[in-house]
Amino acid sequence: MKCFSRYLPYIFRPPSAILSSSCHAEADIISTVEFNHTGELLATGDKGGRVVIFQREQESKHQPHRRGEYNVYSTFQSHEPEFDYLKSLEIEEKINKIRWLPQQNAAYFLLSTNDKTVKLWKVSERDKRPEGYNLKDEDGRLRDPSMITMLRVPVLRPMDLMVEATPRRVFANAHTYHINSISVNSDYETYMSADDLRINLWNFEITNQSFNIVDIKPANMEELTEVITAAEFHPHHCNTFVYSSSKGTIRLCDMRTSALCDRHAKFFEEPEDPSNRSFFSEIISSISDVKFSHSGRYIMTRDYLTVKVWDLNMENRPIETYQVHDYLRSKLCSLYENDCIFDKFECVWNGSDSVIMTGSYNNFFRMFDRNTKRDVTLEASRENSKPRAILKPRKVCVGGKRRKDEISVDSLDFSKKILHTAWHPSENIIAVAATNNLYIFQDKVN
């Protein structure tokens, strides 16, 4: 496993969160992190409905080591709090997911969603402004037509660079339950949004109509036994997608078979070991995230204690299982009481699908090398993340004598958790969201 080192001279923190490292506003908590397809931009969403975009600095001859630093590029309010008067329900502004569209021109496009509404945003630059209007003066006021004696040709004048974010489409009123996933199709004409019981297919050009492609809502809600937890399109085949459930199962669907994909093409489930059966078995087997590999050959899933890799050609069991924090198995009772057992951890592939990353507690995050089978635990914290300092692997001591560099499982801080991570599509650069802090690490450079 390669070392990772800090290379940014700062940790991003929102202005309202700089009072104290132990004190943060609820609205500043980062709820999603996503690189664009080139890795030049990195977007984060927070519980306050804001989207912050970071841009990678270009390499300089005088400061070659600065290549790779990300600085704030644009900040905008994506969603506002709303109230559903028919259901007497507050709709949070929290950004649940962000997904980038491939860049087609000078502008960037991204999807962002809260619990109910998906928005398509255009982010563009403007460094020139028009001057010399005929019907308006320089302040924008209309001129008296009788005073216009000659025709002027407007010209473009240079101005300070301005980054504008404008909503191009708003996709609303299609979900009764909370949206947990959005995924852009490989045809780049459609995308899907998934909530607890339904998955809808949208066309980017049509905002007032979507097609329901999965509906698991029973006629009698008392018969409800599982919910949809995550969904994603295949990276290359526009007709294929997967969705995971709270029962620990994954269904692969083919939209060519029928308009409503109520019958799956493949069903992935691992038989439960009776010796590990407990009161918490159903809760910890719930899948919180599902991701196709970049090659499209494998599926990665994250449940509470493990990350599993599935081959699309083998449905009866995963080909790889990685223990994320098995030392918490003895702590499940207390984790259930403080609701931590319901935390939704995400997982990501690196660009070559050879390394897996996912989060844990105490601001720890785990990496698993699929080739060497080695793993490492690293910590994202202000104390050990000085610029360009190498991160030291951390170890958790379960019982017995604790070594100097180990931390006891009883000392773990469960309020500090890494739920959201992202990996640069082609380089070893990772983004880790720890509450209201964003850490960016890169592979050790000699």
XYZ file of C-alpha atoms in Angstrom:
446
model
C 0.000 0.000 0.000
C 1.440 3.315 -1.031
C 1.827 6.150 1.450
C -0.379 9.189 1.236
C 0.864 12.647 2.174
C -0.768 15.991 2.774
C 0.046 18.479 0.081
C -2.447 21.249 0.720
C -1.363 24.054 3.013
C -4.888 24.300 4.419
C -7.978 22.362 5.282
C -11.154 23.797 3.805
C -13.491 25.056 6.528
C -16.578 27.199 5.989
C -16.332 30.771 7.337
C -18.972 30.124 9.972
C -17.021 27.178 11.350
C -13.744 28.817 12.308
C -14.691 29.697 15.884
C -13.478 26.461 17.362
C -12.240 23.119 16.093
C -14.726 21.395 18.389
C -17.638 23.673 17.529
C -19.328 23.619 14.136
C -22.636 24.701 12.688
C -24.972 21.935 11.565
C -25.333 23.584 8.144
C -21.565 23.318 7.517
C -21.423 19.520 7.782
C -20.320 18.112 4.409
C -22.860 15.631 3.035
C -21.339 14.656 -0.334
C -18.013 14.854 -2.227
C -17.468 14.288 -5.951
C -14.646 14.768 -8.493
C -15.587 15.621 -12.071
C -14.559 13.328 -14.944
C -11.143 14.959 -15.413
C -10.384 15.479 -11.730
C -9.752 19.187 -12.292
C -12.820 20.105 -10.247
C -14.022 18.808 -6.900
C -17.526 19.556 -5.626
C -18.850 19.291 -2.087
C -22.385 19.691 -0.811
C -23.394 20.409 2.768
C -26.396 20.259 5.062
C -27.022 23.965 4.471
C -27.850 23.326 0.797
C -24.612 24.893 -0.483
C -22.344 23.549 -3.204
C -18.654 24.491 -3.052
C -16.504 23.748 -6.112
C -12.719 23.562 -5.903
C -10.455 23.892 -8.938
C -7.021 22.356 -9.309
C -4.174 24.816 -9.766
C -2.197 24.682 -12.984
C 1.475 23.770 -12.790
C 3.894 26.696 -12.478
C 7.548 26.692 -13.546
C 8.492 28.587 -10.407
C 6.428 26.400 -8.055
C 6.119 22.932 -9.613
C 5.075 21.353 -6.295
C 1.931 23.481 -6.226
C 0.454 21.437 -9.064
C -2.447 19.579 -7.538
C -3.545 22.125 -4.974
C -7.271 22.772 -5.012
C -8.642 26.242 -4.343
C -12.209 27.483 -4.081
C -13.588 28.077 -7.575
C -17.275 28.751 -6.954
C -19.814 28.653 -4.130
C -23.561 28.788 -4.599
C -26.788 27.972 -2.798
C -28.242 24.940 -4.543
C -31.320 24.197 -2.414
C -33.398 26.111 0.118
C -35.501 24.693 2.961
C -39.105 24.110 1.912
C -42.358 23.055 3.533
C -44.888 20.605 2.139
C -48.184 22.037 3.359
C -50.239 19.042 2.216
C -48.196 16.622 4.317
C -47.086 19.137 6.985
C -43.531 18.064 6.257
C -40.341 20.084 6.292
C -38.042 19.451 3.317
C -34.398 19.867 4.271
C -32.002 21.809 2.079
C -29.244 19.229 2.689
C -27.446 18.100 -0.498
C -27.698 14.310 -0.634
C -25.740 13.690 -3.842
C -23.789 15.525 -6.559
C -23.052 14.020 -9.965
C -21.014 15.694 -12.743
C -21.817 15.504 -16.431
C -18.923 15.125 -18.911
C -17.715 18.503 -20.143
C -18.886 19.281 -23.690
C -17.872 22.948 -23.960
C -16.349 25.696 -21.835
C -19.070 25.361 -19.190
C -19.457 22.675 -16.530
C -22.728 20.925 -15.658
C -23.629 19.055 -12.491
C -26.686 17.516 -10.854
C -27.440 18.142 -7.195
C -30.311 16.780 -5.154
C -31.878 17.140 -1.736
C -34.632 14.837 -0.438
C -37.181 15.790 -3.093
C -35.787 17.927 -5.930
C -32.965 17.385 -8.437
C -31.400 20.427 -10.110
C -29.135 20.716 -13.143
C -26.586 23.517 -12.675
C -24.431 25.241 -15.274
C -21.134 26.652 -13.982
C -19.462 29.031 -16.421
C -16.801 31.747 -16.512
C -17.163 35.317 -17.705
C -14.150 37.625 -18.166
C -15.606 40.117 -20.667
C -18.550 42.490 -20.524
C -20.354 44.250 -23.384
C -20.243 48.068 -23.556
C -21.717 50.640 -25.944
C -25.392 49.783 -26.074
C -27.615 51.976 -28.232
C -30.843 51.803 -26.236
C -29.299 51.690 -22.738
C -26.735 53.807 -20.925
C -23.783 52.382 -18.998
C -25.948 51.909 -15.878
C -28.534 49.875 -17.766
C -31.223 52.555 -17.858
C -33.210 52.999 -21.078
C -32.196 56.055 -23.103
C -34.603 58.539 -24.621
C -34.961 57.451 -28.293
C -35.073 61.083 -29.370
C -31.584 61.580 -27.944
C -30.060 58.748 -29.996
C -28.354 60.454 -32.972
C -25.921 57.756 -34.075
C -25.621 53.987 -34.162
C -22.915 52.453 -31.991
C -21.445 48.969 -32.329
C -21.194 47.330 -28.885
C -17.757 46.040 -27.905
C -16.538 43.486 -25.341
C -14.260 44.869 -22.618
C -12.066 42.749 -20.300
C -13.258 42.388 -16.715
C -12.277 40.428 -13.613
C -13.010 36.737 -13.958
C -16.448 35.886 -12.622
C -17.741 32.334 -12.119
C -21.510 32.063 -12.451
C -23.725 29.157 -11.378
C -27.184 29.116 -12.953
C -29.926 26.484 -12.606
C -30.804 25.172 -16.063
C -33.347 22.498 -15.112
C -35.386 21.691 -11.982
C -36.731 18.128 -11.710
C -39.366 18.090 -8.969
C -42.595 16.464 -7.751
C -41.661 12.904 -8.688
C -40.654 11.387 -5.333
C -42.900 10.632 -2.381
C -39.963 9.414 -0.319
C -36.461 10.770 0.243
C -34.046 10.617 -2.694
C -30.923 8.641 -1.761
C -29.188 8.303 -5.154
C -28.812 9.930 -8.534
C -26.811 8.442 -11.398
C -26.044 9.768 -14.882
C -26.491 7.257 -17.694
C -23.667 6.510 -20.128
C -25.814 7.866 -22.978
C -25.616 11.288 -21.217
C -29.214 11.942 -22.250
C -30.868 10.413 -19.198
C -30.278 9.937 -15.496
C -32.087 8.156 -12.683
C -33.101 9.176 -9.194
C -33.889 6.641 -6.480
C -35.802 6.946 -3.236
C -36.734 4.321 -0.616
C -39.322 2.555 -2.788
C -39.038 3.797 -6.365
C -36.489 4.567 -9.081
C -37.339 7.116 -11.771
C -35.705 7.652 -15.176
C -35.429 11.251 -16.417
C -34.496 12.880 -19.696
C -32.326 15.962 -19.206
C -34.568 17.967 -21.547
C -37.875 17.045 -19.861
C -38.536 18.322 -16.348
C -42.264 17.678 -15.933
C -42.261 13.939 -16.603
C -40.219 10.935 -15.511
C -40.594 7.208 -16.106
C -40.918 4.876 -13.145
C -38.580 1.936 -13.790
C -38.589 0.278 -10.340
C -41.443 0.237 -7.824
C -41.181 -2.041 -4.775
C -43.985 -0.398 -2.815
C -46.432 -3.112 -1.644
C -50.184 -2.610 -1.875
C -50.290 -2.801 1.911
C -47.447 -0.846 3.552
C -47.622 -3.209 6.547
C -46.122 -5.853 4.245
C -43.055 -3.712 3.536
C -39.911 -5.716 4.304
C -37.125 -3.824 2.538
C -36.258 -0.463 1.013
C -33.942 0.723 -1.761
C -30.712 2.126 -0.316
C -28.604 2.997 -3.402
C -28.688 2.758 -7.206
C -26.242 3.284 -10.057
C -26.072 2.949 -13.840
C -23.505 0.720 -15.537
C -20.566 2.883 -16.725
C -20.734 1.580 -20.327
C -24.088 -0.139 -20.971
C -26.922 2.392 -20.934
C -29.584 -0.297 -20.467
C -28.137 -1.768 -17.252
C -28.298 -0.554 -13.666
C -28.104 -1.968 -10.145
C -29.829 -1.128 -6.911
C -29.197 -2.354 -3.382
C -31.584 -2.984 -0.529
C -31.734 -2.851 3.243
C -31.726 -6.663 3.263
C -28.181 -6.786 1.917
C -29.171 -7.830 -1.611
C -28.248 -6.332 -4.986
C -30.435 -6.499 -8.074
C -29.131 -5.943 -11.598
C -31.816 -4.832 -14.049
C -31.947 -4.619 -17.845
C -34.247 -1.905 -19.208
C -34.508 -3.762 -22.534
C -36.654 -6.500 -20.984
C -39.597 -4.320 -19.945
C -40.577 -0.737 -19.195
C -41.001 -1.528 -15.492
C -37.984 -3.433 -14.209
C -39.909 -5.279 -11.502
C -38.118 -8.472 -12.475
C -34.367 -8.349 -12.089
C -31.901 -9.905 -14.514
C -29.495 -10.922 -11.734
C -29.798 -11.193 -7.966
C -26.706 -10.993 -5.772
C -26.916 -12.261 -2.205
C -24.498 -13.908 0.171
C -25.906 -16.701 2.345
C -25.870 -15.741 6.000
C -23.599 -17.637 8.360
C -25.910 -19.022 11.100
C -23.085 -18.798 13.644
C -22.952 -14.997 13.210
C -26.719 -14.514 13.531
C -27.664 -11.887 16.126
C -30.266 -9.252 16.952
C -28.306 -6.759 14.820
C -27.772 -8.992 11.771
C -30.446 -7.365 9.612
C -29.316 -3.834 10.489
C -25.621 -4.357 9.790
C -26.311 -6.260 6.550
C -28.130 -3.255 5.046
C -26.121 -1.937 2.082
C -25.368 1.778 2.334
C -23.562 2.217 -1.003
C -23.149 0.407 -4.321
C -20.608 1.282 -7.019
C -19.740 -0.216 -10.397
C -16.027 -0.528 -11.099
C -14.724 1.718 -13.891
C -14.346 -1.376 -16.078
C -17.976 -2.336 -15.455
C -16.998 -5.915 -14.546
C -17.426 -5.654 -10.771
C -19.817 -4.204 -8.203
C -18.648 -2.926 -4.829
C -21.021 -2.719 -1.870
C -20.608 -1.324 1.613
C -22.537 -2.543 4.621
C -21.921 -1.521 8.222
C -18.884 -3.709 8.897
C -17.555 -4.778 5.495
C -16.851 -3.879 1.877
C -17.626 -6.581 -0.664
C -16.656 -6.927 -4.328
C -18.973 -8.906 -6.593
C -18.279 -10.290 -10.057
C -21.222 -9.672 -12.399
C -20.916 -13.290 -13.527
C -21.249 -14.784 -10.016
C -24.381 -14.068 -8.019
C -24.181 -16.474 -5.078
C -21.308 -14.844 -3.152
C -18.799 -11.965 -3.369
C -15.341 -12.661 -4.721
C -13.730 -10.394 -2.106
C -14.744 -9.342 1.410
C -12.835 -6.732 3.388
C -13.371 -6.123 7.101
C -13.544 -2.360 7.707
C -13.873 -2.258 11.486
C -14.628 -5.764 12.727
C -13.487 -4.684 16.193
C -16.854 -2.917 16.532
C -18.774 -6.194 16.467
C -18.620 -6.341 20.274
C -19.854 -2.727 20.459
C -23.025 -3.148 18.385
C -25.317 -2.785 21.389
C -23.972 0.650 22.353
C -23.796 1.662 18.674
C -27.474 0.766 18.377
C -28.346 2.875 21.419
C -26.577 5.982 20.067
C -27.935 5.375 16.517
C -24.435 5.079 15.004
C -25.344 1.628 13.709
C -27.565 3.372 11.134
C -24.712 5.490 9.680
C -24.437 5.325 5.887
C -20.800 4.874 4.839
C -19.824 5.294 1.188
C -17.085 3.477 -0.734
C -15.003 4.397 -3.796
C -12.663 2.780 -6.328
C -9.376 4.268 -7.433
C -8.939 5.011 -11.149
C -7.631 1.534 -12.000
C -10.059 -0.396 -9.741
C -7.099 -1.856 -7.848
C -7.640 -0.063 -4.514
C -10.808 0.468 -2.477
C -11.395 3.248 0.049
C -14.105 3.686 2.656
C -14.598 5.505 5.941
C -14.851 4.576 9.596
C -15.077 6.244 13.012
C -12.593 8.447 14.877
C -11.950 10.167 11.508
C -10.287 6.959 10.293
C -10.532 5.836 6.685
C -9.486 2.477 5.282
C -7.753 1.450 2.062
C -7.601 -2.065 0.653
C -5.219 -3.087 -2.136
C -6.974 -5.786 -4.154
C -3.751 -7.086 -5.707
C -1.492 -7.368 -2.675
C -4.360 -7.871 -0.173
C -2.708 -5.312 2.087
C -4.766 -2.727 3.942
C -4.050 0.435 5.873
C -5.922 2.659 8.311
C -5.267 6.406 8.062
C -6.607 9.350 10.032
C -7.896 12.679 8.752
C -7.405 15.213 11.527
C -6.015 18.697 11.944
C -3.451 17.486 14.470
C -1.604 15.032 12.219
C -2.217 16.695 8.845
C 0.437 19.331 8.498
C 1.275 20.335 4.910
C 3.322 17.702 3.048
C 3.581 15.488 6.136
C 3.338 11.739 5.589
C 0.309 10.141 7.180
C 1.189 7.407 9.636
C -0.891 4.222 9.643
C -3.134 3.844 12.689
C -4.012 0.647 14.511
C -6.873 -0.137 16.863
C -6.205 -2.291 19.901
C -9.117 -4.587 20.785
C -7.878 -6.046 24.045
C -4.814 -6.942 26.029
C -1.705 -4.798 26.153
C -1.855 -1.655 24.021
C 1.244 -0.519 22.170
C 2.380 3.091 22.124
C 1.113 3.880 18.602
C -2.199 2.037 18.980
C -5.570 3.393 20.043
C -7.982 1.429 22.206
C -11.361 0.535 20.739
C -12.913 2.059 23.878
C -11.241 5.407 23.081
C -12.753 5.785 19.590
C -14.797 8.936 19.063
C -18.006 7.888 17.296
C -19.040 11.499 16.697
C -16.080 11.823 14.316
C -16.840 9.762 11.245
C -15.772 9.605 7.603
C -18.967 8.971 5.648
C -18.090 10.636 2.321
C -14.934 10.160 0.242
C -13.889 10.626 -3.391
C -10.950 9.449 -5.517
C -9.462 11.341 -8.469
C -10.396 9.478 -11.685
C -6.806 9.043 -12.899
C -4.387 10.046 -10.116
C -3.790 9.057 -6.514
C -5.515 12.090 -5.060
C -8.302 11.575 -2.549
C -10.828 13.846 -0.864
C -12.105 12.969 2.597
C -14.973 14.770 4.328
C -14.727 14.779 8.123
C -17.775 16.557 9.542
C -17.261 20.189 8.395
C -13.640 19.768 7.216
C -12.483 18.686 3.780
C -9.076 16.987 3.631
C -7.252 16.393 0.374
C -4.345 13.930 0.269
C -2.093 12.788 -2.540
C 0.263 9.906 -3.129
C 3.735 10.405 -1.756
C 5.939 12.188 -4.307
C 9.689 11.747 -3.978
